[in-house]
Every structure is written in C-alpha cells, then in structure tokens.
XYZ file of C-alpha atoms in Angstrom:
200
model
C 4.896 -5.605 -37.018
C 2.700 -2.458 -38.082
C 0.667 -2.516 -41.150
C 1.242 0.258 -43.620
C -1.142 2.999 -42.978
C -1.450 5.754 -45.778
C -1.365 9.052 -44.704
C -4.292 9.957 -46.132
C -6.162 7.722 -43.470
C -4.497 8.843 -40.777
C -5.373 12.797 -42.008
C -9.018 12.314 -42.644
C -10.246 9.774 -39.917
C -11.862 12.273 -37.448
C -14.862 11.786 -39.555
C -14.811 8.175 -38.966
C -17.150 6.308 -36.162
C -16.062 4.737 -33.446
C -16.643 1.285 -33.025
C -17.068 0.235 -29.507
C -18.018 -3.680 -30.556
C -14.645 -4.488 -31.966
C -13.035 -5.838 -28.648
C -10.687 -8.583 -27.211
C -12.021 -10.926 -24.964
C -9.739 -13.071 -22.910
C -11.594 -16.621 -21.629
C -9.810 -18.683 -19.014
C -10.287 -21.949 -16.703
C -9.503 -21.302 -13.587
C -9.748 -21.971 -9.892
C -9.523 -20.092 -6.474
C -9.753 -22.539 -3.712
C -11.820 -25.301 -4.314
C -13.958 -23.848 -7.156
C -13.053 -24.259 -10.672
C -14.937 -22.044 -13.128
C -14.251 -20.484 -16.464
C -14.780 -16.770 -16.730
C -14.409 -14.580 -19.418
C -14.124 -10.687 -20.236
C -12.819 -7.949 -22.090
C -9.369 -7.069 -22.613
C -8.144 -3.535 -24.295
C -5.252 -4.443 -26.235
C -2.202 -7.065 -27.130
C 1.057 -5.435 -25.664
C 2.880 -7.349 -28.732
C 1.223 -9.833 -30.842
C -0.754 -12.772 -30.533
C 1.459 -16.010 -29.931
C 0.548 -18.426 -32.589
C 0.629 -21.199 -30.801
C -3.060 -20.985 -28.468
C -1.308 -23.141 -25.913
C 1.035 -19.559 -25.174
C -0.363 -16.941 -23.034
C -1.048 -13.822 -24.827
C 0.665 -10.559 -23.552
C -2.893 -8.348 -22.844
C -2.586 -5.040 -21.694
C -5.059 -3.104 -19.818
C -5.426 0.925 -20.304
C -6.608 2.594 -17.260
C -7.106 6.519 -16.483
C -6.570 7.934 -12.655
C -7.006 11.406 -11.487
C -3.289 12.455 -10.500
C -2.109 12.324 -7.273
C -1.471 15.167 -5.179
C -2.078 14.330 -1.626
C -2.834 11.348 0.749
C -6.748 11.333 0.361
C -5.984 10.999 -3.743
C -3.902 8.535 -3.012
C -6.397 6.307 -0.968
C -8.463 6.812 -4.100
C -5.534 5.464 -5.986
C -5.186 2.214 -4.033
C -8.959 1.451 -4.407
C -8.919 1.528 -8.289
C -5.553 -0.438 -8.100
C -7.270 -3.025 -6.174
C -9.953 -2.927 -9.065
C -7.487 -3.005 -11.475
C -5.359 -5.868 -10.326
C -8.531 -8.135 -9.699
C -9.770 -7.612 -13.207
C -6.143 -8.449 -15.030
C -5.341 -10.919 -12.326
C -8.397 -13.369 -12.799
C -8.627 -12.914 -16.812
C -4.563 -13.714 -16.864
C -4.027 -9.959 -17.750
C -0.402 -9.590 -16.932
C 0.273 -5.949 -17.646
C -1.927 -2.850 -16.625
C -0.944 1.054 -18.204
C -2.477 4.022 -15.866
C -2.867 7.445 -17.172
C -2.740 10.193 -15.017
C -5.088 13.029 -15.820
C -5.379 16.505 -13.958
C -8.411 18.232 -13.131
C -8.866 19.260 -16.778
C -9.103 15.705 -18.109
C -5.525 16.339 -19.595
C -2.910 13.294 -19.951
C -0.092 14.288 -17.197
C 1.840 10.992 -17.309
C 2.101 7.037 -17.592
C 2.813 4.341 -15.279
C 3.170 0.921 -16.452
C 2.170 -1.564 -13.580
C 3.263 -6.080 -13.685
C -0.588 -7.442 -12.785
C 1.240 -9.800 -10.327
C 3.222 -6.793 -8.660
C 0.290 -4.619 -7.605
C -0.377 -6.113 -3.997
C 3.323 -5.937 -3.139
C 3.061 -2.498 -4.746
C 0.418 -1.571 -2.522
C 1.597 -2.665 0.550
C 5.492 -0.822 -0.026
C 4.434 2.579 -1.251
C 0.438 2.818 -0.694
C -1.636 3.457 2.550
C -2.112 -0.750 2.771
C -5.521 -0.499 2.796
C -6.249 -3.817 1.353
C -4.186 -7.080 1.078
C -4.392 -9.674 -2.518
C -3.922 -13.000 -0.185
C -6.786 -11.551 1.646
C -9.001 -11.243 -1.125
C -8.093 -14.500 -2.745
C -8.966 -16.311 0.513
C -12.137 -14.349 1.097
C -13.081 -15.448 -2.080
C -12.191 -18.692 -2.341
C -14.345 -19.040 0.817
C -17.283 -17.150 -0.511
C -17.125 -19.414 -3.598
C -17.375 -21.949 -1.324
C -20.423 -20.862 0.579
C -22.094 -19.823 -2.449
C -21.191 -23.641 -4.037
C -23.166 -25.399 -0.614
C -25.594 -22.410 -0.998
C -27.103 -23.200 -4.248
C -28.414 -26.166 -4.305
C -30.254 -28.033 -7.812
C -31.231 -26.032 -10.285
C -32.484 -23.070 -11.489
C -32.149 -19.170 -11.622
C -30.555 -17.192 -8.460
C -29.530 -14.391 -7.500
C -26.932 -12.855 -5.666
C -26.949 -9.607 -4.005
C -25.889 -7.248 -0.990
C -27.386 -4.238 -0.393
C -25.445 -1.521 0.063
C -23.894 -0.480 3.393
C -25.104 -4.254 4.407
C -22.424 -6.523 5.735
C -25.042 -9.156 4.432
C -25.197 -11.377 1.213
C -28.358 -12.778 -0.052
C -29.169 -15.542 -2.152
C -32.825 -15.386 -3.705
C -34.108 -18.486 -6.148
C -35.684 -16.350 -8.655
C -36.924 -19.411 -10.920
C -37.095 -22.977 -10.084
C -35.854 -23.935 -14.166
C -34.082 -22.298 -16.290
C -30.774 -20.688 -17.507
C -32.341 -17.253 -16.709
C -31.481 -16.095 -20.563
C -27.227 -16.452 -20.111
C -27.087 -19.326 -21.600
C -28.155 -19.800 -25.670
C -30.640 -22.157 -27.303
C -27.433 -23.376 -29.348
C -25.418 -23.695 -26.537
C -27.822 -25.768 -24.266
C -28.351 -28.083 -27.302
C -24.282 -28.484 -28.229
C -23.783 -29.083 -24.721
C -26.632 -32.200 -24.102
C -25.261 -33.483 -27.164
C -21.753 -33.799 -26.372
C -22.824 -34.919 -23.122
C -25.041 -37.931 -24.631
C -21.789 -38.761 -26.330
C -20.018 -39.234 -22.774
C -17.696 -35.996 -23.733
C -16.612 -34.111 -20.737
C -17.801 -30.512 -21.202
C-alpha cells in the first residue's frame, strides 16, 4: 500500500538530492555445481512488498535501460545485455527484470517486462542464440571447480584474464590475510562462534 504523499512534496522535490546509498541488497546461499557460496548484491526495487515472513522470497525487480532496436546488429547488442541481465537476477534470486527502451536521444520509447527464469528460452526463440544459460551454468560450475583445487591454504589471490586472452590467471598476492574484504568485527564474531563449535 502507498504512503500518503502531500502534494507539496511531490511539487517542490527537484531541489532535493539524490541519494545513491539508500539501496536494497539481496544476500543468498547458493550453489552451482559442487560449490556452495553465499553472494550478495544490489537489487533496485520490491515489485510488491516485502513478505513478512524472511523464510518467503521477496518479489525484486530489476530496472534496466537498452538502446531500441532497429536492426539485427542492435539486436545482437540486445542479447548480450540480456545475458548480463539474466545472470545478475538469476544468481541474487531476482525473479523479474523491466527494460526500457530509449532512442538515440536518451528518450523512454517503451517497456518490456522480462520472468528472470524465461530469458534463456527467450533468447534462444526470438534472439540470434548467441549464448546458451545451461552453458553458462556448467562453465561455471566447472570454473568454480578449478578455481576451488586452484587455491590452495590461505591467503590473498587474485583472479584475472587479460583481455582478448583465452587465459585465466591465478596470482597469490599475500601469503595472510583477508586482503581488506573481510572486517575486524567480522573476523572476531566469526572465531568466536567457531570456538563455540557453531557452524558458520
């Protein structure tokens, strides 16, 4: 249900700032292949409310722009940021995705409203095909894989590909450490519950 909003807000907030730190984030445990991991992110909005029950999923809804489409090289584009799109919403349980279209001007032409879990099919009926979701689940549940054998004790590394290289590095960068991701506060809430024999 909408709050009441006087009118006299809504009439003089172009003078207001914008506050780009009030966001959702949407945390979830999860697992592709044999990896199980926890990942958050940020989310742009609540298609309805928040359930009150935290056991519920919560409807998120993702707001995307895309130049229009007018021919098949925009619509190669197209696929590319869908495959971006349904990634992002797919791993952080993101089930709905809204695309603006814009024209050359920047100007709001239309909507589509996209199901997360629909996009691959989506692709593969109306697009060019040019990539495949089981595809890129498997790749990645065997890169997570590699990368899980790769790294080995502890310490900081680092991941990277250069571009236009088919290869993936991994670089120890510091023999110790947490490399400044995880907090003081965290680390110490952590080795206590641990002492404690809680599973964390």
């Amino acid at each position: 249900m909408w709050h009441h909003t006087p009118r006299e807000y809504i009439d003089n907030r172009e003078g207001l700032v914008v506050n780009n730190h009030a966001q959702y984030c949407s945390v979830v445990r999860t697992g592709i292949g044999k990896a199980k991991m926890v990942i958050g992110g940020e989310v742009d909005a609540v298609w309805d409310c928040k359930p009150e029950n935290k056991d519920e999923p919560i409807n998120w809804v993702e707001l995307k722009t895309s130049a229009g489409i007018e021919n098949d090289r925009d619509m190669l584009k197209y696929e590319r940021k869908l495959l971006k799109f349904w990634i992002q919403s797919f791993l952080l349980g993101v089930p709905k995705i809204i695309v603006g279209f814009r024209n050359r001007d920047g100007i709001l032409q239309s909507l589509e409203e996209l199901e997360t879990k629909s996009i691959p099919g989506l692709v593969k009926r109306r697009g060019k095909g040019t990539w495949d979701g089981n595809v890129c689940i498997n790749f990645t549940a065997s890169f997570l894989d590699w990368l899980k054998r790769t790294v080995t004790g502890d310490g900081v590394w680092k991941i990277r590909r250069r571009e236009r290289s088919p290869m993936i590095e991994v670089l120890k960068q510091e023999e110790a450490g947490y490399g400044d991701i995880l907090s003081q506060e965290f680390l110490a809430w952590r080795t206590q519950h641990a002492s404690n024999g809680d599973q964390v």
